[in-house]
Amino acid sequence: MSTLARRLVAEGLGTALLVAIVVGSGIRAERLAAGDTALALLANALATGAGLVALLVSLGPVSGGHFNPVVSLSALVQGTLAPRDALRYVLVQLAGGVCGVLAAHAMFGEPALAWSAQSRTGASMWWSEFVATFGLVGVGIGTLRSRPQLVPFVVAGYITAGYWFTSSTSFANPALTVACALTDTFTGIRPQDVPGFVLAQIGGGLAATLVFHWLFRKPAAVALAPASPLTGATSGATSAATTAATTSAD
């Protein structure tokens, strides 16, 4: 199997598992919380954060662990992902998201797919998604360039916090957003509300890419300094293993 094929499988599988974690833990939390929405949200957030760390650590070295079209778009803008590969990443992420919903529904005896009736719209929700995605991409870029070994934990921690500091519960991921339109459960979103979320997520991701790429730009003297073969190889391995740790998850 080619390197690209392995990367695409890792992205599709990672996104599917991420969505299964988000949707499945939401179903379980809602059933056990006995109407306590705060408790259900806490359980959903903790499960998502823990699952995201596991996915980024295990699959990140294969594909970069994007699991999120906005992260792939950010990599494209930064020049670390070719346009054709970025398109392929997005397609397998979207497909993986649908598979994740199917898997979660099968585990909990839900219909295979069901349009969500959960309303998530309005300026406050869109702004929440812009801010959530801006922060997700931003902390990913910043940590990747300063403490790359911590990317999975920083990103997952941010996503866990995002459940609580945003009114939208921080989807911050177009693949997850589209997938959640197919589940009429705790984490669902009405299909007609998806475009507003996705546009806000793309805007936040692009803004963060520009700002944080500028903030962490290397000085010209460093950029022009010759690198030893060992240094270059190490940098490449680190980048491949952690770029997508800028995932984004719920």
C-alpha positions as MATLAB code, in Angstrom:
seq = 'MSTLARRLVAEGLGTALLVAIVVGSGIRAERLAAGDTALALLANALATGAGLVALLVSLGPVSGGHFNPVVSLSALVQGTLAPRDALRYVLVQLAGGVCGVLAAHAMFGEPALAWSAQSRTGASMWWSEFVATFGLVGVGIGTLRSRPQLVPFVVAGYITAGYWFTSSTSFANPALTVACALTDTFTGIRPQDVPGFVLAQIGGGLAATLVFHWLFRKPAAVALAPASPLTGATSGATSAATTAATTSAD';
ca = [
       0.000    0.000    0.000;
       1.370    3.426   -0.931;
       2.256    6.066    1.638;
      -0.616    8.272    0.431;
      -3.069    5.398    0.753;
      -1.989    4.768    4.337;
      -2.360    8.469    5.132;
      -5.868    8.560    3.679;
      -6.926    5.428    5.541;
      -5.566    6.918    8.769;
      -7.501   10.150    8.186;
     -10.738    8.355    7.370;
     -10.390    5.943   10.268;
      -9.378    8.662   12.709;
     -12.316   10.872   11.747;
     -14.728    7.944   11.965;
     -13.522    7.038   15.446;
     -13.589   10.673   16.553;
     -17.205   11.082   15.439;
     -18.145    7.739   17.005;
     -16.644    8.955   20.290;
     -18.473   12.295   20.149;
     -21.851   10.877   19.130;
     -21.646    7.668   21.152;
     -20.597    9.355   24.384;
     -23.346   11.914   23.843;
     -25.962    9.179   23.571;
     -24.639    7.377   26.647;
     -24.369   10.596   28.656;
     -27.902   11.713   27.839;
     -29.345    8.326   28.777;
     -27.539    8.167   32.113;
     -27.793   11.824   33.168;
     -31.527   11.643   33.906;
     -32.225   15.046   32.399;
     -29.170   16.775   33.891;
     -27.814   18.540   30.788;
     -24.725   19.872   32.551;
     -23.727   16.387   33.682;
     -24.328   14.997   30.206;
     -22.222   17.743   28.638;
     -19.402   17.129   31.123;
     -19.350   13.420   30.330;
     -19.461   14.110   26.589;
     -16.588   16.600   26.853;
     -14.343   14.336   28.927;
     -14.892   11.348   26.654;
     -14.133   13.438   23.575;
     -10.951   14.876   25.067;
      -9.646   11.495   26.167;
     -10.491    9.870   22.857;
      -8.875   12.671   20.886;
      -5.572   12.253   22.724;
      -5.585    8.541   21.899;
      -6.328    9.145   18.219;
      -3.715   11.870   17.800;
      -0.977    9.881   19.510;
      -1.707    6.683   17.579;
      -2.632    7.930   14.089;
      -0.904   11.307   14.029;
       2.448    9.819   12.967;
       0.781    8.266    9.896;
      -1.238   11.142    8.443;
      -0.572   14.123   10.680;
      -3.822   13.460   12.514;
      -5.946   16.189   10.952;
      -9.372   14.485   11.251;
     -10.771   17.905   10.350;
     -11.126   19.659    6.961;
     -10.228   23.038    8.481;
      -6.923   21.642    9.738;
      -6.204   20.283    6.259;
      -7.099   23.673    4.764;
      -4.715   25.326    7.211;
      -1.946   22.928    6.187;
      -2.660   23.758    2.546;
      -2.371   27.500    3.214;
       0.885   26.955    5.113;
       2.299   24.960    2.211;
       2.679   21.686    4.097;
      -0.048   19.833    2.187;
      -0.420   19.714   -1.596;
      -3.778   20.883   -3.057;
      -4.658   17.462   -4.457;
      -3.804   15.749   -1.184;
      -5.804   18.337    0.764;
      -8.880   17.551   -1.329;
      -8.384   13.836   -0.741;
      -8.017   14.406    2.981;
     -11.283   16.362    3.112;
     -13.188   13.717    1.160;
     -12.067   10.836    3.376;
     -12.740   12.923    6.486;
     -16.316   13.574    5.375;
     -16.815    9.897    4.533;
     -15.263    8.886    7.834;
     -17.617   11.176    9.705;
     -20.670    9.450    8.240;
     -19.183    6.054    9.092;
     -18.639    7.251   12.650;
     -22.326    8.109   13.034;
     -23.317    4.707   11.655;
     -20.987    2.992   14.117;
     -22.264    4.953   17.113;
     -25.909    4.407   16.213;
     -25.326    0.668   15.780;
     -23.760    0.451   19.252;
     -26.764    2.103   20.899;
     -29.600    0.645   18.848;
     -30.432    3.901   17.079;
     -31.655    4.112   13.450;
     -28.728    3.949   11.028;
     -29.085    7.637   10.146;
     -31.618   10.255   11.243;
     -31.858   13.955   10.459;
     -31.291   15.992   13.598;
     -33.976   18.345   14.908;
     -31.542   20.125   17.272;
     -31.499   23.861   16.489;
     -28.054   25.470   16.547;
     -28.171   28.789   14.735;
     -27.811   32.534   15.222;
     -25.010   35.069   15.529;
     -23.843   33.867   18.951;
     -23.526   30.294   17.697;
     -21.657   31.329   14.543;
     -19.307   33.551   16.524;
     -18.729   30.670   18.950;
     -17.696   28.424   16.083;
     -15.398   31.105   14.665;
     -13.705   31.567   18.046;
     -13.558   27.837   18.786;
     -11.955   27.020   15.444;
      -9.616   30.006   15.612;
      -8.366   28.761   18.957;
      -8.121   25.138   17.835;
      -6.010   25.900   14.781;
      -4.045   28.555   16.644;
      -3.019   26.423   19.612;
      -2.212   23.610   17.198;
       0.154   25.764   15.144;
       1.690   27.414   18.190;
       2.295   24.176   20.064;
       3.566   22.385   16.971;
       6.232   25.041   16.535;
       7.194   25.340   20.197;
       6.480   22.031   21.991;
       5.467   19.525   19.274;
       5.463   16.551   21.618;
       2.599   18.154   23.543;
       0.293   18.792   20.580;
      -2.136   15.892   21.243;
      -2.650   16.931   24.862;
      -2.900   20.665   24.190;
      -5.384   20.223   21.346;
      -7.522   17.732   23.268;
      -7.476   19.969   26.333;
      -8.617   22.933   24.269;
     -11.466   20.947   22.717;
     -12.592   19.763   26.159;
     -12.662   23.372   27.358;
     -14.464   24.434   24.194;
     -17.513   22.384   25.157;
     -17.968   24.780   28.060;
     -16.779   28.220   27.010;
     -18.785   28.349   23.755;
     -22.541   28.444   23.283;
     -22.236   26.032   20.350;
     -20.268   23.388   22.330;
     -17.316   23.869   19.974;
     -17.852   21.644   16.959;
     -14.884   23.388   15.260;
     -14.806   20.729   12.547;
     -16.822   20.643    9.291;
     -16.636   16.845    9.025;
     -18.042   16.484   12.532;
     -20.681   19.137   11.844;
     -21.928   17.394    8.701;
     -21.925   14.039   10.477;
     -23.906   15.394   13.427;
     -26.679   16.484   11.068;
     -27.259   12.744   10.607;
     -27.891   11.955   14.280;
     -31.016   13.052   16.125;
     -29.316   12.672   19.488;
     -27.517   14.807   22.089;
     -24.813   16.083   19.708;
     -27.042   16.651   16.675;
     -27.448   19.778   14.556;
     -30.236   20.518   12.070;
     -29.115   20.167    8.435;
     -30.168   23.757    7.679;
     -27.841   24.998   10.434;
     -24.766   23.245    9.030;
     -23.749   25.894    6.422;
     -23.550   28.685    9.003;
     -21.358   26.558   11.261;
     -19.065   25.442    8.452;
     -18.548   28.969    7.116;
     -17.719   30.221   10.611;
     -15.292   27.339   11.118;
     -13.509   28.008    7.832;
     -13.266   31.710    8.642;
     -11.868   31.044   12.106;
      -9.393   28.483   10.825;
      -8.057   30.733    8.076;
      -7.769   33.711   10.432;
      -5.836   31.619   12.949;
      -3.544   30.284   10.235;
      -2.580   33.797    9.165;
      -2.148   35.139   12.706;
      -0.261   32.221   14.231;
       1.859   31.579   11.145;
       2.996   35.193   11.494;
       3.477   34.968   15.271;
       5.697   31.904   15.013;
       7.557   32.868   11.849;
      11.241   32.017   12.121;
      13.753   34.873   11.860;
      15.342   35.195    8.425;
      18.768   34.271    9.793;
      17.425   31.000   11.139;
      15.499   30.218    7.981;
      18.626   30.700    5.843;
      20.953   28.721    8.099;
      21.938   25.358    6.564;
      20.540   22.365    8.372;
      22.419   19.152    8.891;
      20.941   15.981    7.366;
      20.120   14.745   10.852;
      18.341   17.955   11.818;
      16.327   17.951    8.618;
      15.260   14.353    9.025;
      14.217   14.913   12.619;
      12.167   17.988   11.726;
      10.364   16.137    8.961;
       9.467   13.267   11.227;
       8.182   15.593   13.923;
       6.052   17.531   11.452;
       4.496   14.407    9.972;
       3.743   13.056   13.409;
       2.123   16.157   14.825;
       0.878   18.560   12.181;
      -2.615   17.279   12.472;
      -2.588   17.040   15.972;
      -4.207   20.348   15.163;
      -7.377   18.292   14.811;
     -10.004   19.388   16.018;
     -12.440   17.333   17.340;
     -15.736   17.954   18.583;
];
